[in-house]
Coordinates of C-alpha atoms and ligand atoms in Angstrom, one line a residue:
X1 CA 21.3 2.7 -25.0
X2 CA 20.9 4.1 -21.4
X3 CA 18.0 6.8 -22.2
X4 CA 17.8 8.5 -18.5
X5 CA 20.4 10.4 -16.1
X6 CA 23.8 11.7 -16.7
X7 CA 24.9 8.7 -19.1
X8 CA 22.0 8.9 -21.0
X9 CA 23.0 8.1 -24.8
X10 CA 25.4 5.7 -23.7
X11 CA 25.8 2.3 -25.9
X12 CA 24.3 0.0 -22.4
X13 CA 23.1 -3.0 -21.9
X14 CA 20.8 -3.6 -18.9
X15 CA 19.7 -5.9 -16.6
X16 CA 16.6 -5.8 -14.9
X17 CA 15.2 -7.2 -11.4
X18 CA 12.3 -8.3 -10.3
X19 CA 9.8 -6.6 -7.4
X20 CA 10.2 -3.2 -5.7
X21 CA 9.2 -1.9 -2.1
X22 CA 7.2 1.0 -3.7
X23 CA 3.8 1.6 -6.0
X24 CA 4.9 4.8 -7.4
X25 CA 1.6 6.1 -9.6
X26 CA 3.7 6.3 -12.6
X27 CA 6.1 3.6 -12.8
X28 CA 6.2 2.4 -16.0
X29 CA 7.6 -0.8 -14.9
X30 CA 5.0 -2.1 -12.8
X31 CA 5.4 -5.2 -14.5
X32 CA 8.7 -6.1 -12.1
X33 CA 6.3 -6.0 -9.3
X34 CA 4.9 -9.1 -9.9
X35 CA 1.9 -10.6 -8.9
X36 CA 2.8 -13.8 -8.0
X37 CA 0.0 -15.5 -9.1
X38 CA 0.3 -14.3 -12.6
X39 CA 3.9 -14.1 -12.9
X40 CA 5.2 -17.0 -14.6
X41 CA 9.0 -18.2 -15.1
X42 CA 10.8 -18.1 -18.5
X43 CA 7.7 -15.8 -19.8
X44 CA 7.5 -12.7 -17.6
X45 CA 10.7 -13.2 -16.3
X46 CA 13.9 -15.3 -16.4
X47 CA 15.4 -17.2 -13.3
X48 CA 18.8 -17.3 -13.7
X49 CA 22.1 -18.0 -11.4
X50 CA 24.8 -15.5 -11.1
X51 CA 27.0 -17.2 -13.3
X52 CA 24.5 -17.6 -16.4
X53 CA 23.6 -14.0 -15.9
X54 CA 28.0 -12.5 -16.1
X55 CA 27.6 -15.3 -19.3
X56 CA 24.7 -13.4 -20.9
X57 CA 26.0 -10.3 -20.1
X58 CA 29.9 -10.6 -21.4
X59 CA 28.0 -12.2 -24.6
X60 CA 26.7 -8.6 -25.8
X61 CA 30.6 -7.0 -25.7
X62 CA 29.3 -4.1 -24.1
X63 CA 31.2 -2.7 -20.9
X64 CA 28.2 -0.3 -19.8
X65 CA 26.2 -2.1 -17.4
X66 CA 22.9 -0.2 -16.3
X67 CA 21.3 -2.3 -13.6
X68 CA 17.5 -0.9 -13.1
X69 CA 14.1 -2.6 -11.5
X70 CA 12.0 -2.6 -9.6
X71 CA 14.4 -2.1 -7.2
X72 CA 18.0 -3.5 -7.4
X73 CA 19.5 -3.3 -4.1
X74 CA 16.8 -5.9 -3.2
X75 CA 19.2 -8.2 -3.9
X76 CA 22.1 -6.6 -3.2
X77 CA 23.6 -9.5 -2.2
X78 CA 23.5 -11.5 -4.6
X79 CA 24.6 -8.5 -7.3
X80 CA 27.5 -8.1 -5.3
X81 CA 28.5 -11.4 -6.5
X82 CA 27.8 -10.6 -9.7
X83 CA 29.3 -7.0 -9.8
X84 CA 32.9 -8.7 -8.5
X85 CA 32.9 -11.1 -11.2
X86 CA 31.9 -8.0 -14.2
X87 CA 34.7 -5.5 -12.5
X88 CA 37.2 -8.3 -13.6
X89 CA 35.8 -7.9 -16.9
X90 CA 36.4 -4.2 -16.5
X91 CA 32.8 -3.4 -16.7
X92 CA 31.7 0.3 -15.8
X93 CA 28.5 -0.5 -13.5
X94 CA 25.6 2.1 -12.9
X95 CA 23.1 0.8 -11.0
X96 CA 19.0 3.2 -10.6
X97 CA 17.8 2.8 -7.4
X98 CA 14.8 5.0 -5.8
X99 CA 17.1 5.4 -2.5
X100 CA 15.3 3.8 0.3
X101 CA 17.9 0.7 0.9
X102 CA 21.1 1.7 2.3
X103 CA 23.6 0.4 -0.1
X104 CA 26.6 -2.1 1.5
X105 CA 30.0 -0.9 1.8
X106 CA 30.5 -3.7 -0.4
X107 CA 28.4 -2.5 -3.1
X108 CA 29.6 1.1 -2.9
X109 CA 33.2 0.2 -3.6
X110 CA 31.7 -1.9 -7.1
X111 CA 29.2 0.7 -8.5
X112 CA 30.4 3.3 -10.5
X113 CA 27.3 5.5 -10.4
X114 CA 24.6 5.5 -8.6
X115 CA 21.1 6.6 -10.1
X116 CA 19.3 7.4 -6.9
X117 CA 15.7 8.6 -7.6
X118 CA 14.2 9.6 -4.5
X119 CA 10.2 10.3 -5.0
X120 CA 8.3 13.1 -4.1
X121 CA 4.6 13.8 -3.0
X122 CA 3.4 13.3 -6.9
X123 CA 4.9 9.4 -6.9
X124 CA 1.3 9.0 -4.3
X125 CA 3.4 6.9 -2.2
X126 CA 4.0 8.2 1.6
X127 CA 6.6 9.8 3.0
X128 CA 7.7 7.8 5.2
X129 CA 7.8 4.8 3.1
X130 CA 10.0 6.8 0.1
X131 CA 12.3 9.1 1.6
X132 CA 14.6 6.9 3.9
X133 CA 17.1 9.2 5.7
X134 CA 19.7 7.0 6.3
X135 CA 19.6 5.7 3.0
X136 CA 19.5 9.1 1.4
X137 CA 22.8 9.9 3.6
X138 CA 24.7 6.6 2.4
X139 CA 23.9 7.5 -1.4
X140 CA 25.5 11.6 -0.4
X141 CA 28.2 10.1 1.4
X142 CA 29.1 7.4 -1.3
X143 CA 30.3 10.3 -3.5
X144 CA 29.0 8.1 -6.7
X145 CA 25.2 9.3 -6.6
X146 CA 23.2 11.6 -8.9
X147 CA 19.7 12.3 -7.9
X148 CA 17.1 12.2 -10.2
X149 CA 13.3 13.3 -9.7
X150 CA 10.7 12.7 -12.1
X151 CA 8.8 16.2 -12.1
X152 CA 5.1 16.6 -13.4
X153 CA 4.3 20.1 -12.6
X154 CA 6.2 23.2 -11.8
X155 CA 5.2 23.5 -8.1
X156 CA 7.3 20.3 -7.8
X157 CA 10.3 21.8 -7.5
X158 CA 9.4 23.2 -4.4
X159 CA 9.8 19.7 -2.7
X160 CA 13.0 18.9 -4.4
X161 CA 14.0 21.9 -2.8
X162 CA 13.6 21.1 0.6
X163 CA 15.0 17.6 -0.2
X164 CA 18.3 19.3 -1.2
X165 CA 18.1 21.1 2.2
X166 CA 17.1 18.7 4.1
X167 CA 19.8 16.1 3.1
X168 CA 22.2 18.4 2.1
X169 CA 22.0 16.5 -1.5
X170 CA 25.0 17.8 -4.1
X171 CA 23.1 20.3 -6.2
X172 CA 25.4 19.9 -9.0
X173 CA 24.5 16.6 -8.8
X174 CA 20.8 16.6 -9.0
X175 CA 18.7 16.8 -12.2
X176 CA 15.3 17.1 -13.3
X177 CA 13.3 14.7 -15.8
X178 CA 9.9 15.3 -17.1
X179 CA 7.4 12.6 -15.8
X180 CA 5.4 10.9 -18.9
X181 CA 5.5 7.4 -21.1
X182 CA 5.0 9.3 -24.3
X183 CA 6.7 11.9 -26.3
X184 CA 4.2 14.3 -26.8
X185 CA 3.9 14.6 -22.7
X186 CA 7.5 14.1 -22.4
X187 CA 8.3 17.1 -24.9
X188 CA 5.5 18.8 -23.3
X189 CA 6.5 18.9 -19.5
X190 CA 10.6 19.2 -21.1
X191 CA 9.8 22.6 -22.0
X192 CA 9.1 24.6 -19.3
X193 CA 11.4 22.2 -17.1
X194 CA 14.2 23.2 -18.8
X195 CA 13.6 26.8 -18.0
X196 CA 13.4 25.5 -14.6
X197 CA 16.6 24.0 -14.7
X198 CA 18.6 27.6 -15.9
X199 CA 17.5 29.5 -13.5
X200 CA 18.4 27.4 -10.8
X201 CA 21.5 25.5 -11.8
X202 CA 20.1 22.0 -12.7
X203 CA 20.8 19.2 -14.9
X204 CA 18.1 18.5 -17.5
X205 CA 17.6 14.7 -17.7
X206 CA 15.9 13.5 -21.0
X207 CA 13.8 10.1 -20.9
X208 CA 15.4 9.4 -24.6
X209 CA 13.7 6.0 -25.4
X210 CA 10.2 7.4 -24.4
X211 CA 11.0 10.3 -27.2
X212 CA 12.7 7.3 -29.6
X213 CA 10.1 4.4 -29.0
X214 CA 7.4 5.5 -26.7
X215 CA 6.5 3.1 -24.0
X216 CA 8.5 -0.2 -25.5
X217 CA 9.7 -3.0 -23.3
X218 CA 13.3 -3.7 -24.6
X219 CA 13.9 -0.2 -25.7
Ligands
SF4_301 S1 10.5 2.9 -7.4 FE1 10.7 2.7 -9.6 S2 10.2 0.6 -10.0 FE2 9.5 1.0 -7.9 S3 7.4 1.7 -8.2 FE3 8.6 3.5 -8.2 S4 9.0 3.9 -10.4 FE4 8.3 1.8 -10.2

């Protein structure tokens, strides 16, 4: 079940990829960063071709695709390959991306939705490494992004603020989530985000299998 953004609670299946060109302070994922010299095949992750991976994923009868990281678009390439082959299969494809690779024509016209999470100050990465304007731009211009930021404190907002100016992002289209891997900070930081979020006109975004299954691989 997809447990973040605007399709969260929808029946999913996901695929994941490997690595990512940020080291937010809070991923949760760091795993897909791999450390190469740790990392190995068939136990921290599977190496598979494009056609075993369409296989795999037509096996689970589930048409909601949620493609997440690290950071896909990586390999935009090679999901483009992949993406034709599911749209045949009449798969609805959402893909999470933190918006700092400019997505391919190619890939625009296969995504349904785009999950663009650009990170702020608290991510402790640098601005100029996760705020990528002509990435940003592609994702407005697509007309299939929502942008999601992971807020930790109230003064937060005042950066997604100027993000929204600053790239003229679709307000409607941006929401907020609380930051946290358990339920208890989750809940927590929800509470006086979603006060946040009525008085200025923003979607609340949940992080459902954090408040489900805490901070589970596979949930
Ligand atoms: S962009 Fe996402 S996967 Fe990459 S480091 Fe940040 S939170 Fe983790």
């Amino acid at each position: 079940m997809q447990g973040e953004g605007v399709y969260a609670g929808t029946p999913s299946v996901f695929l994941r990829t490997y690595y990512c060109n940020l080291t937010c302070a809070w991923c949760d994922t760091k795993y897909t960063w791999l450390d190469q010299s740790n990392a190995q095949a068939g136990i921290h992750y599977q190496k598979m071709n494009v056609r075993e991976v369409l296989e795999k994923l037509t096996d689970y009868g589930c048409r909601h695709l949620v493609v997440t990281g690290g950071e896909p678009l990586l390999h935009q390439h090679i999901l483009s390959s992949l993406f034709s082959g599911l749209k045949r299969l009449d798969f609805f494809i959402e893909v999470e991306t933190n918006g700092t690779v400019v997505p391919s024509v190619e890939m625009v016209g296969l995504v349904d939705c785009f999950n663009v999470s650009p990170k702020i100050s608290n991510s402790l990465v640098q601005k100029t490494v996760r705020i990528r304007r002509t990435a940003v731009k592609a994702f407005v211009r697509s007309g299939k992004a929502w942008f999601k930021f992971v807020i930790c404190e109230p003064n937060d907002i005042v950066e997604v603020e100027e993000l929204i100016s600053a790239y003229n992002l679709p307000r409607e289209r941006v929401l907020l989530m609380p930051e946290g891997t358990d339920a208890e900070t989750v809940s927590a930081r929800g509470r006086w985000l979603v006060e946040i979020c009525k008085q200025r006109s923003f979607r609340f975004a949940p992080r459902l299998h954090i408040l489900l299954f805490g901070n589970r691989r596979g949930t």
